[in-house]
Short mmCIF file of C-alpha atoms in Angstrom, two decimals:
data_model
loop_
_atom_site.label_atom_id
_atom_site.label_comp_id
_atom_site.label_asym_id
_atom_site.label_seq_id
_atom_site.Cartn_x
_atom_site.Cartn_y
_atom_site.Cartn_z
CA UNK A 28 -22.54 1.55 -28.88
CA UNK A 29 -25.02 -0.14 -27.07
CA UNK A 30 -27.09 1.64 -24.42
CA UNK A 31 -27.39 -0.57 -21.73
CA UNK A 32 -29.39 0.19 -18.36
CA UNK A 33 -26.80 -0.10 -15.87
CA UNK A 34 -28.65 -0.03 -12.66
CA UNK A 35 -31.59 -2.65 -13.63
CA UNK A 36 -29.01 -4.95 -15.04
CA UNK A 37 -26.27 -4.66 -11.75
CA UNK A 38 -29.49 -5.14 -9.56
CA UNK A 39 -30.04 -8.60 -11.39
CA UNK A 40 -26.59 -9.32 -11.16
CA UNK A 41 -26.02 -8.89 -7.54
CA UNK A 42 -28.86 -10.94 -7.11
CA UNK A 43 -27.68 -13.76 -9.14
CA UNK A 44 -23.91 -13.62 -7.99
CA UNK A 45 -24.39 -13.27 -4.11
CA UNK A 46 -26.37 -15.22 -1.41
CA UNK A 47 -28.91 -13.94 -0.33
CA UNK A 48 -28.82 -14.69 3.66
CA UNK A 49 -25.41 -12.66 2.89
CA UNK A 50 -27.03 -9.92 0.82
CA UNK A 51 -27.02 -7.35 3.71
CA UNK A 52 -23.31 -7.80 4.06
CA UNK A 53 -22.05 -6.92 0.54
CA UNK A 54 -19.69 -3.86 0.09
CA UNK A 55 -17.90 -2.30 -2.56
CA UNK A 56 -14.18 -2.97 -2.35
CA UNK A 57 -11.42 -1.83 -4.67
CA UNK A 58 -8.87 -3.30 -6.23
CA UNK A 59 -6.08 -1.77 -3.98
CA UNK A 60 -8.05 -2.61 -0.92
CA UNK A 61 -8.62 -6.11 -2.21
CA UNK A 62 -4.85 -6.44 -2.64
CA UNK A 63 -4.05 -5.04 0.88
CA UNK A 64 -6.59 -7.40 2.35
CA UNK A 65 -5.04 -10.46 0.42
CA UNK A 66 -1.33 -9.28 1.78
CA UNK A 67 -2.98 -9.12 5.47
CA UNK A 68 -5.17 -11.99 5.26
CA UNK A 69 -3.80 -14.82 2.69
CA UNK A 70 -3.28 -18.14 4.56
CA UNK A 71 -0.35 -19.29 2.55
CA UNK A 72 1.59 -15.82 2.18
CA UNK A 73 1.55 -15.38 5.90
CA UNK A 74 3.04 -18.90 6.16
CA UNK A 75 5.98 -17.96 3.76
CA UNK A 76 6.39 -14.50 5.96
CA UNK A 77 6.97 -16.62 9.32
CA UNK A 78 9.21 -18.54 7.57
CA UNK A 79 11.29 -15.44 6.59
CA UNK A 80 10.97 -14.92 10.43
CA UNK A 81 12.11 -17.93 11.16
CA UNK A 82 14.93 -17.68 8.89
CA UNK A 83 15.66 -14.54 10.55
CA UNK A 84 15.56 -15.82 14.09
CA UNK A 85 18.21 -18.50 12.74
CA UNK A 86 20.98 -16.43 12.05
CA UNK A 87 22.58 -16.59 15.15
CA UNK A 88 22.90 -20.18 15.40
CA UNK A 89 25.84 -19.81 12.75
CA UNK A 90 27.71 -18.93 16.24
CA UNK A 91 27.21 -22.13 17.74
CA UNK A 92 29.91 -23.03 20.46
CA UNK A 93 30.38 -26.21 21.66
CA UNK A 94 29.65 -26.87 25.26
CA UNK A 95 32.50 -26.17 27.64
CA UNK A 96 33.44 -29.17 29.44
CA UNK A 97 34.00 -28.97 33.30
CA UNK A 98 36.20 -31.59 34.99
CA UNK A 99 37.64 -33.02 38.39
CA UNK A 100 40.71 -35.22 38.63
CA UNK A 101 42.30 -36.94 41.71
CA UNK A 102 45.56 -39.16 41.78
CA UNK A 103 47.64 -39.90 44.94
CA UNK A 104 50.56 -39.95 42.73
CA UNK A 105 50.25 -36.19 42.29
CA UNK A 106 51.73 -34.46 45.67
CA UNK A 107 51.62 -30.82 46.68
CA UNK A 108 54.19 -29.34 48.49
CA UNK A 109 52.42 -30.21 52.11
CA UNK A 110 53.05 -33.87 50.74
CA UNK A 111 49.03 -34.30 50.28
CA UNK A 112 47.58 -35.39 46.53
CA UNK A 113 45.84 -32.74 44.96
CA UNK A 114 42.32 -32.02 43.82
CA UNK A 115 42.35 -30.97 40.51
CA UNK A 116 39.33 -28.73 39.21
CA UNK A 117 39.59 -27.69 35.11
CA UNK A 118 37.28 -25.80 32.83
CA UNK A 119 38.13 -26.44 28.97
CA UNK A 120 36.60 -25.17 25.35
CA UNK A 121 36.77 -25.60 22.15
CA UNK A 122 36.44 -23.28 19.48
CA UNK A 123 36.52 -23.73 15.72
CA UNK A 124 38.80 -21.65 13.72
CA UNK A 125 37.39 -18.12 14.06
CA UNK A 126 36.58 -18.14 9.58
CA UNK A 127 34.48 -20.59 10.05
CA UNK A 128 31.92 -19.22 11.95
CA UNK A 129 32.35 -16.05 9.53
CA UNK A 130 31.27 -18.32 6.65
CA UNK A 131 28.81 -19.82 8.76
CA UNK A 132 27.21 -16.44 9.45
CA UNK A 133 27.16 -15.84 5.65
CA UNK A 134 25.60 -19.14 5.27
CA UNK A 135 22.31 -18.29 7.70
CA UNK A 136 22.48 -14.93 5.96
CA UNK A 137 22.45 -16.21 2.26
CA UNK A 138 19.32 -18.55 3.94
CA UNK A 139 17.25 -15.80 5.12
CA UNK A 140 17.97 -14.19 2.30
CA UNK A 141 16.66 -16.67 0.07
CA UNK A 142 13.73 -17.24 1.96
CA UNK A 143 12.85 -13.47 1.68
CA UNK A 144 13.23 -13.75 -2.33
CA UNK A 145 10.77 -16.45 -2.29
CA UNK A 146 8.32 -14.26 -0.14
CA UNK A 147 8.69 -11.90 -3.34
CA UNK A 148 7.64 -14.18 -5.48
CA UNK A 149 4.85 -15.11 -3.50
CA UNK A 150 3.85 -11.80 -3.00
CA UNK A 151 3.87 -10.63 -7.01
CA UNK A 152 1.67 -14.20 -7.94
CA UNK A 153 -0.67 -13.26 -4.75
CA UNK A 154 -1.25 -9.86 -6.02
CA UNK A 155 -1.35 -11.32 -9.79
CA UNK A 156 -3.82 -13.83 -8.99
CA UNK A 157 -6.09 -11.41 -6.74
CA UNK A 158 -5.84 -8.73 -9.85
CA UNK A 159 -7.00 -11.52 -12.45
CA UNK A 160 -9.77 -12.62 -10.32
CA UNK A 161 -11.07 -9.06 -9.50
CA UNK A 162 -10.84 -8.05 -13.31
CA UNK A 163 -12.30 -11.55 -14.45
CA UNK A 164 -15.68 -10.44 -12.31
CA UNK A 165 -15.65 -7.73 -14.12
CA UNK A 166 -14.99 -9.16 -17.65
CA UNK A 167 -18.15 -11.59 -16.56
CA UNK A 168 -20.50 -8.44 -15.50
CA UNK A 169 -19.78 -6.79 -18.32
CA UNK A 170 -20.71 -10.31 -20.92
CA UNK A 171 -23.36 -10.84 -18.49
CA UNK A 172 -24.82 -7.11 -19.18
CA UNK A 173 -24.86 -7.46 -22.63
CA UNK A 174 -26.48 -10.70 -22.58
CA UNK A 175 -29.12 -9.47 -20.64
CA UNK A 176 -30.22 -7.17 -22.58
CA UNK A 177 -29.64 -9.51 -25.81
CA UNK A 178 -32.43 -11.79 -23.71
CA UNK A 179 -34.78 -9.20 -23.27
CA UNK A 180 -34.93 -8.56 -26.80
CA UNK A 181 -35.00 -12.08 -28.11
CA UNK A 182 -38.02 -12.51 -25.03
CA UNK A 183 -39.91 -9.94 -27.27
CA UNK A 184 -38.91 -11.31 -30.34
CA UNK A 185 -40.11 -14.59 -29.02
CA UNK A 186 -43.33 -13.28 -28.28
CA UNK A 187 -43.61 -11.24 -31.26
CA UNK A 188 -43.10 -14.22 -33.68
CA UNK A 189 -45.25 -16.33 -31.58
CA UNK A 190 -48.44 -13.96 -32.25
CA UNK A 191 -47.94 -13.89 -35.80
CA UNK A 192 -48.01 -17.23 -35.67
CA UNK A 193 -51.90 -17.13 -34.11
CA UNK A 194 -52.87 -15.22 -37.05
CA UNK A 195 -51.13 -17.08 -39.36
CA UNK A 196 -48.31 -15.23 -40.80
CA UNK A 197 -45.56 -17.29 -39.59
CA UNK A 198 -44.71 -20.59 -39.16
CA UNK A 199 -43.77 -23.33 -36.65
CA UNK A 200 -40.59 -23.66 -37.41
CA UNK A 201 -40.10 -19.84 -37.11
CA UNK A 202 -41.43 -19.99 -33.48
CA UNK A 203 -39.17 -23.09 -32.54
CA UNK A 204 -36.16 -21.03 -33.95
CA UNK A 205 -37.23 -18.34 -31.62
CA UNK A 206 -37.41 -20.14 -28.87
CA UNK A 207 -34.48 -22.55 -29.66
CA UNK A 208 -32.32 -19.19 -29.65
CA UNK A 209 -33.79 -17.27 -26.80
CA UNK A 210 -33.20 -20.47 -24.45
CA UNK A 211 -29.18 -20.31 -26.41
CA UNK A 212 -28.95 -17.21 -24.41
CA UNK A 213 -29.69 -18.34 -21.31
CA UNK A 214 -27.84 -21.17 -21.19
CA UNK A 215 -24.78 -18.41 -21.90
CA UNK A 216 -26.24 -16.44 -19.07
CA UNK A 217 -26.00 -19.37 -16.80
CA UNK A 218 -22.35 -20.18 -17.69
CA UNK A 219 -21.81 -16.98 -16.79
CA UNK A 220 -23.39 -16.57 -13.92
CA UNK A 221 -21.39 -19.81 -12.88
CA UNK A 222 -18.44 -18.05 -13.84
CA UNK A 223 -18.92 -15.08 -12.06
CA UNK A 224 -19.56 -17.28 -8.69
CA UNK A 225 -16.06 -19.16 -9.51
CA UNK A 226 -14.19 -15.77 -9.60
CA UNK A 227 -15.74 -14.53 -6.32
CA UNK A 228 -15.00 -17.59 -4.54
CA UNK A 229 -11.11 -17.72 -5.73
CA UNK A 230 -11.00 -13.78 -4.70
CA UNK A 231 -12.45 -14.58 -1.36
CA UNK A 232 -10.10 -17.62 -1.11
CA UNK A 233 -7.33 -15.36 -1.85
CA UNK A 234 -8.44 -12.32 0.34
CA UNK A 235 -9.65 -14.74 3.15
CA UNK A 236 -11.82 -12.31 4.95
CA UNK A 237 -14.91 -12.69 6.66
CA UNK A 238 -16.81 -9.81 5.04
CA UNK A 239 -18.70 -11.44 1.68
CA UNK A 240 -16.25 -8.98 -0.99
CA UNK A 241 -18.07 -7.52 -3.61
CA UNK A 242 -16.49 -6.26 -6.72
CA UNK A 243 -18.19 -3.12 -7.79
CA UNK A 244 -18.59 -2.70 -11.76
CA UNK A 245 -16.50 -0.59 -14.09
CA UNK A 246 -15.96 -0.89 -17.76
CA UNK A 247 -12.73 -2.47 -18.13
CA UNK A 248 -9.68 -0.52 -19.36
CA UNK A 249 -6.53 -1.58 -20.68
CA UNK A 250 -3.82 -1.98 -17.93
CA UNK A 251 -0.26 -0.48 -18.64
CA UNK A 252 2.84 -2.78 -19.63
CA UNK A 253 5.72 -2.24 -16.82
CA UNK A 254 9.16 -3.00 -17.70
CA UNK A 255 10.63 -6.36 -17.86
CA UNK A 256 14.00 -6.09 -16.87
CA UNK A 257 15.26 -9.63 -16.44
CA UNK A 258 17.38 -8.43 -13.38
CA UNK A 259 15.03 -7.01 -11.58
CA UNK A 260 12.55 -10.16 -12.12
CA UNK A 261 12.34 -11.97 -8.41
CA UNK A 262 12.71 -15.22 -9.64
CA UNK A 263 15.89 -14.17 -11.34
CA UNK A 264 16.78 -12.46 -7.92
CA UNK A 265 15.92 -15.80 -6.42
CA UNK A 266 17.85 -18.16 -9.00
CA UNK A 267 21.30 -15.72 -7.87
CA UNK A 268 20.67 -15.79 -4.71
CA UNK A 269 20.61 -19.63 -4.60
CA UNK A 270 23.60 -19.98 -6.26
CA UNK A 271 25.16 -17.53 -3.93
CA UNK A 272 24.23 -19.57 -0.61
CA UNK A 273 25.87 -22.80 -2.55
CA UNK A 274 28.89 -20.31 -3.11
CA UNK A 275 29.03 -19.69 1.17
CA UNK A 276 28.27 -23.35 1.81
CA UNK A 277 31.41 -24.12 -0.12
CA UNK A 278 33.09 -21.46 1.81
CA UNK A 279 32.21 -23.28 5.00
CA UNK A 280 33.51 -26.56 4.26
CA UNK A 281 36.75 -25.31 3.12
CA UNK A 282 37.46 -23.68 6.53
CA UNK A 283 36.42 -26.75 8.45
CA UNK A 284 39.70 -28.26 6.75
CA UNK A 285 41.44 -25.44 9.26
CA UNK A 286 42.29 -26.05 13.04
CA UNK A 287 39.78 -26.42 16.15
CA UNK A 288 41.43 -24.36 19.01
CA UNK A 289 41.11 -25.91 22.63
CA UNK A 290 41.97 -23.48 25.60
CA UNK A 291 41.69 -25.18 29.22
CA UNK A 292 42.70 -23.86 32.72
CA UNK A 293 42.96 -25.95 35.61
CA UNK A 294 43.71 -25.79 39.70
CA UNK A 295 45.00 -27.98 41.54
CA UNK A 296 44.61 -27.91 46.16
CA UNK A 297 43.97 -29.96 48.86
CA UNK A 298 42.64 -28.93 52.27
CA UNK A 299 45.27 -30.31 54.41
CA UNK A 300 47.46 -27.20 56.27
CA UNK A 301 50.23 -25.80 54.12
CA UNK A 302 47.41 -26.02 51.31
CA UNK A 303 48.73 -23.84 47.58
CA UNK A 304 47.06 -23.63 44.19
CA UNK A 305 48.48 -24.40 41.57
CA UNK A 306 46.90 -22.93 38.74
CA UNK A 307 47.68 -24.18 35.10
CA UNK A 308 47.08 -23.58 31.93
CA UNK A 309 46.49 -25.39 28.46
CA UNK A 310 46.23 -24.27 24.77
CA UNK A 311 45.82 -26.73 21.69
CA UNK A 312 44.74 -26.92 18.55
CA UNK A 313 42.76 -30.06 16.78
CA UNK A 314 44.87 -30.57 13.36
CA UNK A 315 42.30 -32.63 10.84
CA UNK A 316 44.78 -35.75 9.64
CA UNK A 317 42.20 -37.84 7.67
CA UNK A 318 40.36 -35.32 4.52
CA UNK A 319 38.95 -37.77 2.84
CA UNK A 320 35.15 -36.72 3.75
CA UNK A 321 35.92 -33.50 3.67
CA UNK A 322 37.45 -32.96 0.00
CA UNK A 323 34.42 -34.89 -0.60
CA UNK A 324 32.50 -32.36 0.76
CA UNK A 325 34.26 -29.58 -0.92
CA UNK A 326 34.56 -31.25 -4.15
CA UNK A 327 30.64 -32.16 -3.93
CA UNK A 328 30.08 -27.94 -2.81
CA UNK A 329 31.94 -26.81 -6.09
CA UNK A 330 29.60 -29.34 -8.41
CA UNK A 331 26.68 -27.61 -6.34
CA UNK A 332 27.21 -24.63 -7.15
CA UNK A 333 28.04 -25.19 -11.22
CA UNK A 334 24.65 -27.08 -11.06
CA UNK A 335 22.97 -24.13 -9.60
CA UNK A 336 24.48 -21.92 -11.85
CA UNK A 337 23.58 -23.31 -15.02
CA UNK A 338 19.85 -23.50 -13.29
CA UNK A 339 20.15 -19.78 -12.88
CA UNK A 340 21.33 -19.75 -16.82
CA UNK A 341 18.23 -21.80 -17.59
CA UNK A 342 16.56 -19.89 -15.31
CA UNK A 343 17.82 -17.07 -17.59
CA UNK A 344 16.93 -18.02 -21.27
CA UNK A 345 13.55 -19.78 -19.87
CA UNK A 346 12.02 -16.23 -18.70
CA UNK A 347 13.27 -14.36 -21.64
CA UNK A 348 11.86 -16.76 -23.94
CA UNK A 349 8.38 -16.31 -21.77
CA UNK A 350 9.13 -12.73 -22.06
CA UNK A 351 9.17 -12.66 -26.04
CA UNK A 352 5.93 -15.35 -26.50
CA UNK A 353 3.92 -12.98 -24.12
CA UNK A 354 5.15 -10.12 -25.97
CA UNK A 355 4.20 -11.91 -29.41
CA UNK A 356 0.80 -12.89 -27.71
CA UNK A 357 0.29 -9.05 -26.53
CA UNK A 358 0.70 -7.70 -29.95
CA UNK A 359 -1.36 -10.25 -31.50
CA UNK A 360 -4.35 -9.41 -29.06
CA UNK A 361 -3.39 -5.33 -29.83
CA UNK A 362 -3.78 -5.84 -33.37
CA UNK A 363 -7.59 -6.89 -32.57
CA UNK A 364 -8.60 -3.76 -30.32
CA UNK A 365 -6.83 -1.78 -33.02
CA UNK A 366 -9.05 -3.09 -35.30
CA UNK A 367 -11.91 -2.34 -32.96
CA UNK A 368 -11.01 1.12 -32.07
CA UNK A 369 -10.44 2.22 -35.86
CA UNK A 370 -13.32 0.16 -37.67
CA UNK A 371 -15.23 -2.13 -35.46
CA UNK A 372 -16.25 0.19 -32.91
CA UNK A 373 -17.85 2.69 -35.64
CA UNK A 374 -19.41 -0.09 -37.58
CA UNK A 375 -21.50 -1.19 -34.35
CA UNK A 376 -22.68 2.22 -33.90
CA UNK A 377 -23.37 2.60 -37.44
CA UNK A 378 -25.05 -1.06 -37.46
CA UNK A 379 -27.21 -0.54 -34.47
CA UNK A 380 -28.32 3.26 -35.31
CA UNK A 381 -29.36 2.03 -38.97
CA UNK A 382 -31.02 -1.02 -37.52
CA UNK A 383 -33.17 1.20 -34.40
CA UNK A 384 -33.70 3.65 -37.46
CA UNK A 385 -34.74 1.60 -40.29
CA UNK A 386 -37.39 -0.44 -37.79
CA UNK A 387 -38.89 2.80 -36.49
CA UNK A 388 -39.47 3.37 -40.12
CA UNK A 389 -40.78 0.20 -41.04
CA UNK A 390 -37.93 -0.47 -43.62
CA UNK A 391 -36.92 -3.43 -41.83
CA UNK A 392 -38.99 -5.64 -39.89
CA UNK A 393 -38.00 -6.90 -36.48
CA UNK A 394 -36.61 -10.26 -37.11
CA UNK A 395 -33.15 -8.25 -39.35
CA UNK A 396 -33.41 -5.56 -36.09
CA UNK A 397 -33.14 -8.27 -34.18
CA UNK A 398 -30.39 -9.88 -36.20
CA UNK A 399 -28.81 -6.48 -36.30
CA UNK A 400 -28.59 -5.96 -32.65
CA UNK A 401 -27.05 -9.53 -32.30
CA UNK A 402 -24.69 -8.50 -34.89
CA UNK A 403 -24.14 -5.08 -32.50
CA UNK A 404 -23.45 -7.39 -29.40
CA UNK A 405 -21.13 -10.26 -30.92
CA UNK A 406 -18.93 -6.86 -32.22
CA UNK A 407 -18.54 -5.76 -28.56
CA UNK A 408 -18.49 -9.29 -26.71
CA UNK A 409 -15.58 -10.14 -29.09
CA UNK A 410 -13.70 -6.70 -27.85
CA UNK A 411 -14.34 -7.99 -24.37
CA UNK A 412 -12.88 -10.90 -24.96
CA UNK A 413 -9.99 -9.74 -26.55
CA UNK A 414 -9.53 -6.55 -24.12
CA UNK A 415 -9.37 -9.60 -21.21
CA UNK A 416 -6.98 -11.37 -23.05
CA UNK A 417 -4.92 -8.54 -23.16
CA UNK A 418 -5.09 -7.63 -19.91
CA UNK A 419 -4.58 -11.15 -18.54
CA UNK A 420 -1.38 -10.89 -20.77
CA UNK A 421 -0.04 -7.57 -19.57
CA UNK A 422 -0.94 -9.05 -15.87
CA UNK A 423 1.46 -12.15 -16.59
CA UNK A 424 4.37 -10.05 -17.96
CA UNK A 425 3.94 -7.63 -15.08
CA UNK A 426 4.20 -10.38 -12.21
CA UNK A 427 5.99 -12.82 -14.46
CA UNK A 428 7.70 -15.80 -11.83
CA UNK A 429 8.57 -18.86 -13.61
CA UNK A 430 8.62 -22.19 -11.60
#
């Protein structure tokens, strides 16, 4: 393995990845903590939590009653008993048939419901995306530190090839190669520099803090493959639960088909002498004669909900399918670091000890240690790449949410 210094190279970085007017700002912060931050702080999650909130507050309203309606009547035709007309005073509701607002209430339930399965989703791609972007600065550092020290040896090389050239034992063309390849890693530097700036400013997007975030470095390790139970998968518990509200909303028009109940009481007076109430009473019910709309209605809830049930089947087949080219994709990418933990990880060793040893003893001169050591480097940027890969892979099966 390569052996890097750590400190001089993480001091360059943080000077090429963070601003310098912010510089006395920057703190370490940890995956978890960037996560919690990102829960607390992300503009768009907290929208989709008041609107669970909202759903929430909007529960009740599936107990909507229609206004009461308060009346006063007076005809001269109607006499009391003290041969006076009365003043009639009447207070009358209506209610719908007491199932209905029972499927009503299901109905705002089923809503709310749904709403909080989308805040799931939300929630696993927030957490996904901040643990990509966290892991990706890393993945960069770690390309970037190899790099570095790749350009510090090709700077020598440079320099080396160029004073042979002043006493004449190598050419012009061997100096422009030099060069040509010394400036071919720092144009990679650059990109990755760039790179590295990209994935801090979609973490801080994500986290949405104040406080400049800095992601401290670690050597990145492989993350751990949680199960992938289809049932358990929120978009699948979002898919049901749609297809559960169409299942109350069908409920609901079916029971509007029942009776409206009307209950009234009235009183009838006057304020002449020998003055009586008369207190009546009134119960009705509202019998629906034309159901045209409403088998409509019901005939258009029970196409809603096959429709929504063969998107949950799609739903369904779509994820596992995901599921198996992830899978396919994981194994192809664990086939490589097999490879590099069994052979490629000894052969680097092996090349770059041979290579330091064979220069100190003049067997080789220091264009093939050079070579060598780029050899050494390709070997471990092409584990990086695939370890990322990986990881990026594990990361999608582990927060997996189809659109």
């Amino acid at each position: 393995m390569i052996k890097l210094r750590y400190s001089f190279i993480l001091i360059v970085l943080f000077c090429i990845s963070i601003p310098l007017n912010l510089a006395g700002q920057k703190r370490g912060v940890s995956l978890e903590r960037a996560i919690q931050l990102a829960l607390k702080n992300n503009i768009e999650y907290n929208a989709y939590k008041l609107k669970v909130e909202e759903s929430k507050a909007l529960i009740p309203t599936a107990l909507t009653i229609d206004k009461a309606t308060v009346s006063y009547s007076y005809d001269s035709n109607n006499m009391a008993e003290n041969n006076h007309p009365l003043s009639i005073f009447g207070i009358e509701q209506s209610f719908s048939f007491p199932t209905l607002y029972a499927s009503q209430y299901k109905v705002t339930r089923s809503e709310s419901e749904l709403s909080k399965r989308y805040l799931e989703i939300k929630e696993k791609e927030l957490i996904k995306n901040v643990t990509r972007s966290y892991y990706e600065i890393q993945y960069q550092i770690g390309k970037l530190m190899r790099y570095r020290m790749l350009d510090t040896i090709f700077q020598n090389f440079t320099k080396n090839v160029e004073e042979r050239f002043k006493k004449g034992e190598a050419g012009s063309l061997d100096v422009i190669n030099a060069k040509a390849k010394h400036q071919q890693i720092q144009i990679v530097m650059n990109d990755i520099t760039y790179s590295t700036r990209l994935a801090y400013r979609k973490l801080r997007l994500l986290v949405n803090t104040d406080t400049l975030i800095v992601v401290p470095y670690r050597e990145i390790k492989e993350l751990q493959l949680a199960g992938t139970d289809i049932e358990s998968n929120p978009g699948m518990k979002y898919a049901k639960q749609e297809t559960e509200l169409h299942r109350n909303l069908l409920k609901v028009e079916k029971n509007r088909l029942l009776p409206d109940i009307t209950l009234g009481y009235y009183n009838g007076s006057n304020r002449f002498v020998g003055a009586k109430n008369y207190p009546s009473y009134e119960a009705g019910i509202s019998i629906p004669i034309f159901f045209v709309e409403q088998k409509a209605r019901i005939k258009g809830g029970k196409i809603g909900i096959e429709a929504s049930e063969k998107f949950e089947e799609h739903y369904k087949s779509s994820l596992i399918l995901r599921i198996e080219e992830l899978k396919g994709e994981l194994q192809k990418y664990r086939s490589h670091l097999d490879y590099y933990y069994s052979t490629g990880r000894q052969m680097s060793a092996e090349i770059e000890k041979e290579a330091r040893e064979g220069y100190a003893r003049g067997e080789i001169d220091y264009y093939r240690f050079v070579e060598s050591i780029e050899n050494v480097t390709q070997i471990e940027l092409e584990f990086l790449d695939w370890l990322f890969q990986y990881n990026n892979t594990v990361l999608e099966l582990n927060y997996l949410t189809l659109e």
